Amino acid sequence: TTIRVWSVADGTHLRTLEGHTAWVLIVVVAENGTVYSGSDDTTIRIWSGHDGQYLHSLRGHTKGILSLTLGAADTVFSGSEDETIRVWRGSTGEHLRSSQHADSCTDALLIAHDGRLYTASEDAPEIPVW
């Protein structure tokens, strides 16, 4: 339910980010330091990378968040056990669109340099590309 931030240089504990009500399953950090965390509590929480302040949550999934990746133009892609991939505006929390993937939880997401979104799932026989 917590995220601990450590210094790679000397191993000191810098801060703890608290707020999720269930296990944190995925954490990604933007180039500007913003921290995005996905949890089994069905939310994505966004934190300031500078001081650890909680900014806001992205809500809409009905099961745990398994994967996150960051796209261009302040977009956040999330994959969930609810068999959906959702796209959000990170700064505002606005839900932009969803895609349903029946019988397939999205375990991993990656946006390649060419702008394609790759998804992976343990129960899908192939890797869909958006």
PDB file of C-alpha atoms in Angstrom:
ATOM      1  CA  THR A   1       0.000   0.000   0.000  1.00  0.00           C
ATOM      2  CA  THR A   2       3.043   2.272   0.090  1.00  0.00           C
ATOM      3  CA  ILE A   3       5.814   3.336  -2.251  1.00  0.00           C
ATOM      4  CA  ARG A   4       9.261   3.976  -0.848  1.00  0.00           C
ATOM      5  CA  VAL A   5      11.682   6.280  -2.659  1.00  0.00           C
ATOM      6  CA  TRP A   6      15.402   5.625  -2.231  1.00  0.00           C
ATOM      7  CA  SER A   7      18.621   7.329  -3.293  1.00  0.00           C
ATOM      8  CA  VAL A   8      20.479   5.125  -5.764  1.00  0.00           C
ATOM      9  CA  ALA A   9      23.729   6.945  -4.937  1.00  0.00           C
ATOM     10  CA  ASP A  10      23.873   6.096  -1.232  1.00  0.00           C
ATOM     11  CA  GLY A  11      20.827   3.932  -0.440  1.00  0.00           C
ATOM     12  CA  THR A  12      19.159   6.400   1.897  1.00  0.00           C
ATOM     13  CA  HIS A  13      15.393   6.453   2.244  1.00  0.00           C
ATOM     14  CA  LEU A  14      14.080   9.736   0.821  1.00  0.00           C
ATOM     15  CA  ARG A  15      10.328   9.505   1.346  1.00  0.00           C
ATOM     16  CA  THR A  16       7.305   7.221   1.511  1.00  0.00           C
ATOM     17  CA  LEU A  17       4.230   7.770  -0.655  1.00  0.00           C
ATOM     18  CA  GLU A  18       1.082   6.574   1.093  1.00  0.00           C
ATOM     19  CA  GLY A  19      -2.542   6.493   0.035  1.00  0.00           C
ATOM     20  CA  HIS A  20      -3.380   3.309  -1.837  1.00  0.00           C
ATOM     21  CA  THR A  21      -5.687   0.977   0.075  1.00  0.00           C
ATOM     22  CA  ALA A  22      -4.355  -2.252  -1.466  1.00  0.00           C
ATOM     23  CA  TRP A  23      -1.102  -3.577  -2.917  1.00  0.00           C
ATOM     24  CA  VAL A  24       0.770  -1.328  -5.313  1.00  0.00           C
ATOM     25  CA  LEU A  25       1.371  -3.423  -8.444  1.00  0.00           C
ATOM     26  CA  ILE A  26       3.173  -1.002 -10.794  1.00  0.00           C
ATOM     27  CA  VAL A  27       5.120   2.263 -10.550  1.00  0.00           C
ATOM     28  CA  VAL A  28       6.394   4.399 -13.429  1.00  0.00           C
ATOM     29  CA  VAL A  29       8.210   7.724 -13.298  1.00  0.00           C
ATOM     30  CA  ALA A  30       7.996  10.401 -15.991  1.00  0.00           C
ATOM     31  CA  GLU A  31      11.055  12.287 -17.227  1.00  0.00           C
ATOM     32  CA  ASN A  32       9.939  15.298 -15.162  1.00  0.00           C
ATOM     33  CA  GLY A  33       9.876  13.132 -12.015  1.00  0.00           C
ATOM     34  CA  THR A  34       6.106  12.715 -11.701  1.00  0.00           C
ATOM     35  CA  VAL A  35       5.312   9.327 -10.145  1.00  0.00           C
ATOM     36  CA  TYR A  36       2.371   7.175 -11.329  1.00  0.00           C
ATOM     37  CA  SER A  37       1.335   4.169  -9.249  1.00  0.00           C
ATOM     38  CA  GLY A  38      -1.240   1.497 -10.060  1.00  0.00           C
ATOM     39  CA  SER A  39      -2.828  -0.602  -7.352  1.00  0.00           C
ATOM     40  CA  ASP A  40      -5.083  -3.526  -6.645  1.00  0.00           C
ATOM     41  CA  ASP A  41      -7.457  -0.879  -5.205  1.00  0.00           C
ATOM     42  CA  THR A  42      -8.364  -0.074  -8.884  1.00  0.00           C
ATOM     43  CA  THR A  43      -6.824   3.418  -8.846  1.00  0.00           C
ATOM     44  CA  ILE A  44      -3.841   5.137 -10.378  1.00  0.00           C
ATOM     45  CA  ARG A  45      -2.371   7.744  -8.047  1.00  0.00           C
ATOM     46  CA  ILE A  46      -0.180  10.575  -9.288  1.00  0.00           C
ATOM     47  CA  TRP A  47       2.503  12.137  -7.090  1.00  0.00           C
ATOM     48  CA  SER A  48       4.940  15.017  -7.395  1.00  0.00           C
ATOM     49  CA  GLY A  49       8.418  13.645  -7.898  1.00  0.00           C
ATOM     50  CA  HIS A  50       9.930  16.715  -6.258  1.00  0.00           C
ATOM     51  CA  ASP A  51       8.314  16.518  -2.831  1.00  0.00           C
ATOM     52  CA  GLY A  52       6.117  13.377  -2.922  1.00  0.00           C
ATOM     53  CA  GLN A  53       2.887  15.357  -2.660  1.00  0.00           C
ATOM     54  CA  TYR A  54      -0.226  13.471  -3.802  1.00  0.00           C
ATOM     55  CA  LEU A  55      -1.699  15.265  -6.844  1.00  0.00           C
ATOM     56  CA  HIS A  56      -4.774  13.259  -7.878  1.00  0.00           C
ATOM     57  CA  SER A  57      -6.146   9.839  -8.864  1.00  0.00           C
ATOM     58  CA  LEU A  58      -7.342   8.277 -12.085  1.00  0.00           C
ATOM     59  CA  ARG A  59     -10.503   6.244 -11.485  1.00  0.00           C
ATOM     60  CA  GLY A  60     -12.491   4.055 -13.837  1.00  0.00           C
ATOM     61  CA  HIS A  61     -11.037   0.554 -13.766  1.00  0.00           C
ATOM     62  CA  THR A  62     -13.075  -2.009 -11.852  1.00  0.00           C
ATOM     63  CA  LYS A  63     -10.191  -4.337 -10.964  1.00  0.00           C
ATOM     64  CA  GLY A  64      -6.503  -3.989 -10.124  1.00  0.00           C
ATOM     65  CA  ILE A  65      -4.067  -2.026 -12.295  1.00  0.00           C
ATOM     66  CA  LEU A  66      -1.404  -4.360 -13.704  1.00  0.00           C
ATOM     67  CA  SER A  67       0.429  -2.113 -16.167  1.00  0.00           C
ATOM     68  CA  LEU A  68       1.145   1.538 -16.897  1.00  0.00           C
ATOM     69  CA  THR A  69       3.058   3.376 -19.578  1.00  0.00           C
ATOM     70  CA  LEU A  70       3.392   7.042 -20.456  1.00  0.00           C
ATOM     71  CA  GLY A  71       2.682   8.402 -23.917  1.00  0.00           C
ATOM     72  CA  ALA A  72       3.099  11.669 -25.753  1.00  0.00           C
ATOM     73  CA  ALA A  73       1.069  14.776 -24.963  1.00  0.00           C
ATOM     74  CA  ASP A  74       0.539  13.967 -21.269  1.00  0.00           C
ATOM     75  CA  THR A  75      -1.201  10.626 -21.899  1.00  0.00           C
ATOM     76  CA  VAL A  76      -1.181   7.707 -19.483  1.00  0.00           C
ATOM     77  CA  PHE A  77      -2.086   4.172 -20.624  1.00  0.00           C
ATOM     78  CA  SER A  78      -3.286   1.656 -18.041  1.00  0.00           C
ATOM     79  CA  GLY A  79      -4.007  -2.059 -18.259  1.00  0.00           C
ATOM     80  CA  SER A  80      -6.167  -3.821 -15.703  1.00  0.00           C
ATOM     81  CA  GLU A  81      -7.480  -7.160 -14.544  1.00  0.00           C
ATOM     82  CA  ASP A  82     -10.873  -5.838 -15.728  1.00  0.00           C
ATOM     83  CA  GLU A  83      -9.682  -6.648 -19.292  1.00  0.00           C
ATOM     84  CA  THR A  84      -9.545  -3.021 -20.419  1.00  0.00           C
ATOM     85  CA  ILE A  85      -6.858  -0.622 -21.497  1.00  0.00           C
ATOM     86  CA  ARG A  86      -7.664   2.983 -20.659  1.00  0.00           C
ATOM     87  CA  VAL A  87      -6.068   6.192 -21.865  1.00  0.00           C
ATOM     88  CA  TRP A  88      -6.011   9.249 -19.602  1.00  0.00           C
ATOM     89  CA  ARG A  89      -4.820  12.837 -19.576  1.00  0.00           C
ATOM     90  CA  GLY A  90      -2.293  12.686 -16.737  1.00  0.00           C
ATOM     91  CA  SER A  91      -2.435  16.309 -15.623  1.00  0.00           C
ATOM     92  CA  THR A  92      -6.234  16.488 -15.350  1.00  0.00           C
ATOM     93  CA  GLY A  93      -7.320  12.875 -14.789  1.00  0.00           C
ATOM     94  CA  GLU A  94      -9.635  13.058 -17.798  1.00  0.00           C
ATOM     95  CA  HIS A  95     -10.503   9.642 -19.242  1.00  0.00           C
ATOM     96  CA  LEU A  96      -9.893   9.833 -23.004  1.00  0.00           C
ATOM     97  CA  ARG A  97     -10.841   6.353 -24.243  1.00  0.00           C
ATOM     98  CA  SER A  98     -11.027   2.645 -23.430  1.00  0.00           C
ATOM     99  CA  SER A  99     -10.501  -0.613 -25.239  1.00  0.00           C
ATOM    100  CA  GLN A 100     -12.025  -3.894 -24.062  1.00  0.00           C
ATOM    101  CA  HIS A 101      -9.949  -7.069 -24.438  1.00  0.00           C
ATOM    102  CA  ALA A 102     -12.225  -9.997 -23.593  1.00  0.00           C
ATOM    103  CA  ASP A 103     -10.606 -12.851 -21.680  1.00  0.00           C
ATOM    104  CA  SER A 104      -7.256 -11.065 -21.522  1.00  0.00           C
ATOM    105  CA  CYS A 105      -5.755  -9.009 -18.684  1.00  0.00           C
ATOM    106  CA  THR A 106      -3.015  -6.673 -19.893  1.00  0.00           C
ATOM    107  CA  ASP A 107       0.097  -7.551 -17.910  1.00  0.00           C
ATOM    108  CA  ALA A 108       2.490  -5.222 -19.731  1.00  0.00           C
ATOM    109  CA  LEU A 109       2.295  -2.071 -21.852  1.00  0.00           C
ATOM    110  CA  LEU A 110       5.027  -0.355 -23.831  1.00  0.00           C
ATOM    111  CA  ILE A 111       4.991   2.613 -26.181  1.00  0.00           C
ATOM    112  CA  ALA A 112       7.761   2.247 -28.739  1.00  0.00           C
ATOM    113  CA  HIS A 113       9.744   5.118 -30.262  1.00  0.00           C
ATOM    114  CA  ASP A 114       7.560   4.873 -33.381  1.00  0.00           C
ATOM    115  CA  GLY A 115       4.441   5.632 -31.306  1.00  0.00           C
ATOM    116  CA  ARG A 116       2.968   2.126 -31.355  1.00  0.00           C
ATOM    117  CA  LEU A 117       1.483   0.674 -28.176  1.00  0.00           C
ATOM    118  CA  TYR A 118       2.499  -2.921 -27.467  1.00  0.00           C
ATOM    119  CA  THR A 119       0.472  -4.999 -25.018  1.00  0.00           C
ATOM    120  CA  ALA A 120       1.272  -8.367 -23.489  1.00  0.00           C
ATOM    121  CA  SER A 121      -0.764 -10.889 -21.558  1.00  0.00           C
ATOM    122  CA  GLU A 122      -0.037 -14.323 -20.195  1.00  0.00           C
ATOM    123  CA  ASP A 123      -3.316 -15.669 -21.569  1.00  0.00           C
ATOM    124  CA  ALA A 124      -3.171 -14.117 -25.057  1.00  0.00           C
ATOM    125  CA  PRO A 125      -1.508 -16.104 -27.843  1.00  0.00           C
ATOM    126  CA  GLU A 126      -0.134 -13.006 -29.603  1.00  0.00           C
ATOM    127  CA  ILE A 127       0.973  -9.468 -28.790  1.00  0.00           C
ATOM    128  CA  PRO A 128      -1.587  -6.906 -30.030  1.00  0.00           C
ATOM    129  CA  VAL A 129      -0.208  -3.632 -31.367  1.00  0.00           C
ATOM    130  CA  TRP A 130      -2.286  -0.418 -31.456  1.00  0.00           C
TER     131      TRP A 130
END
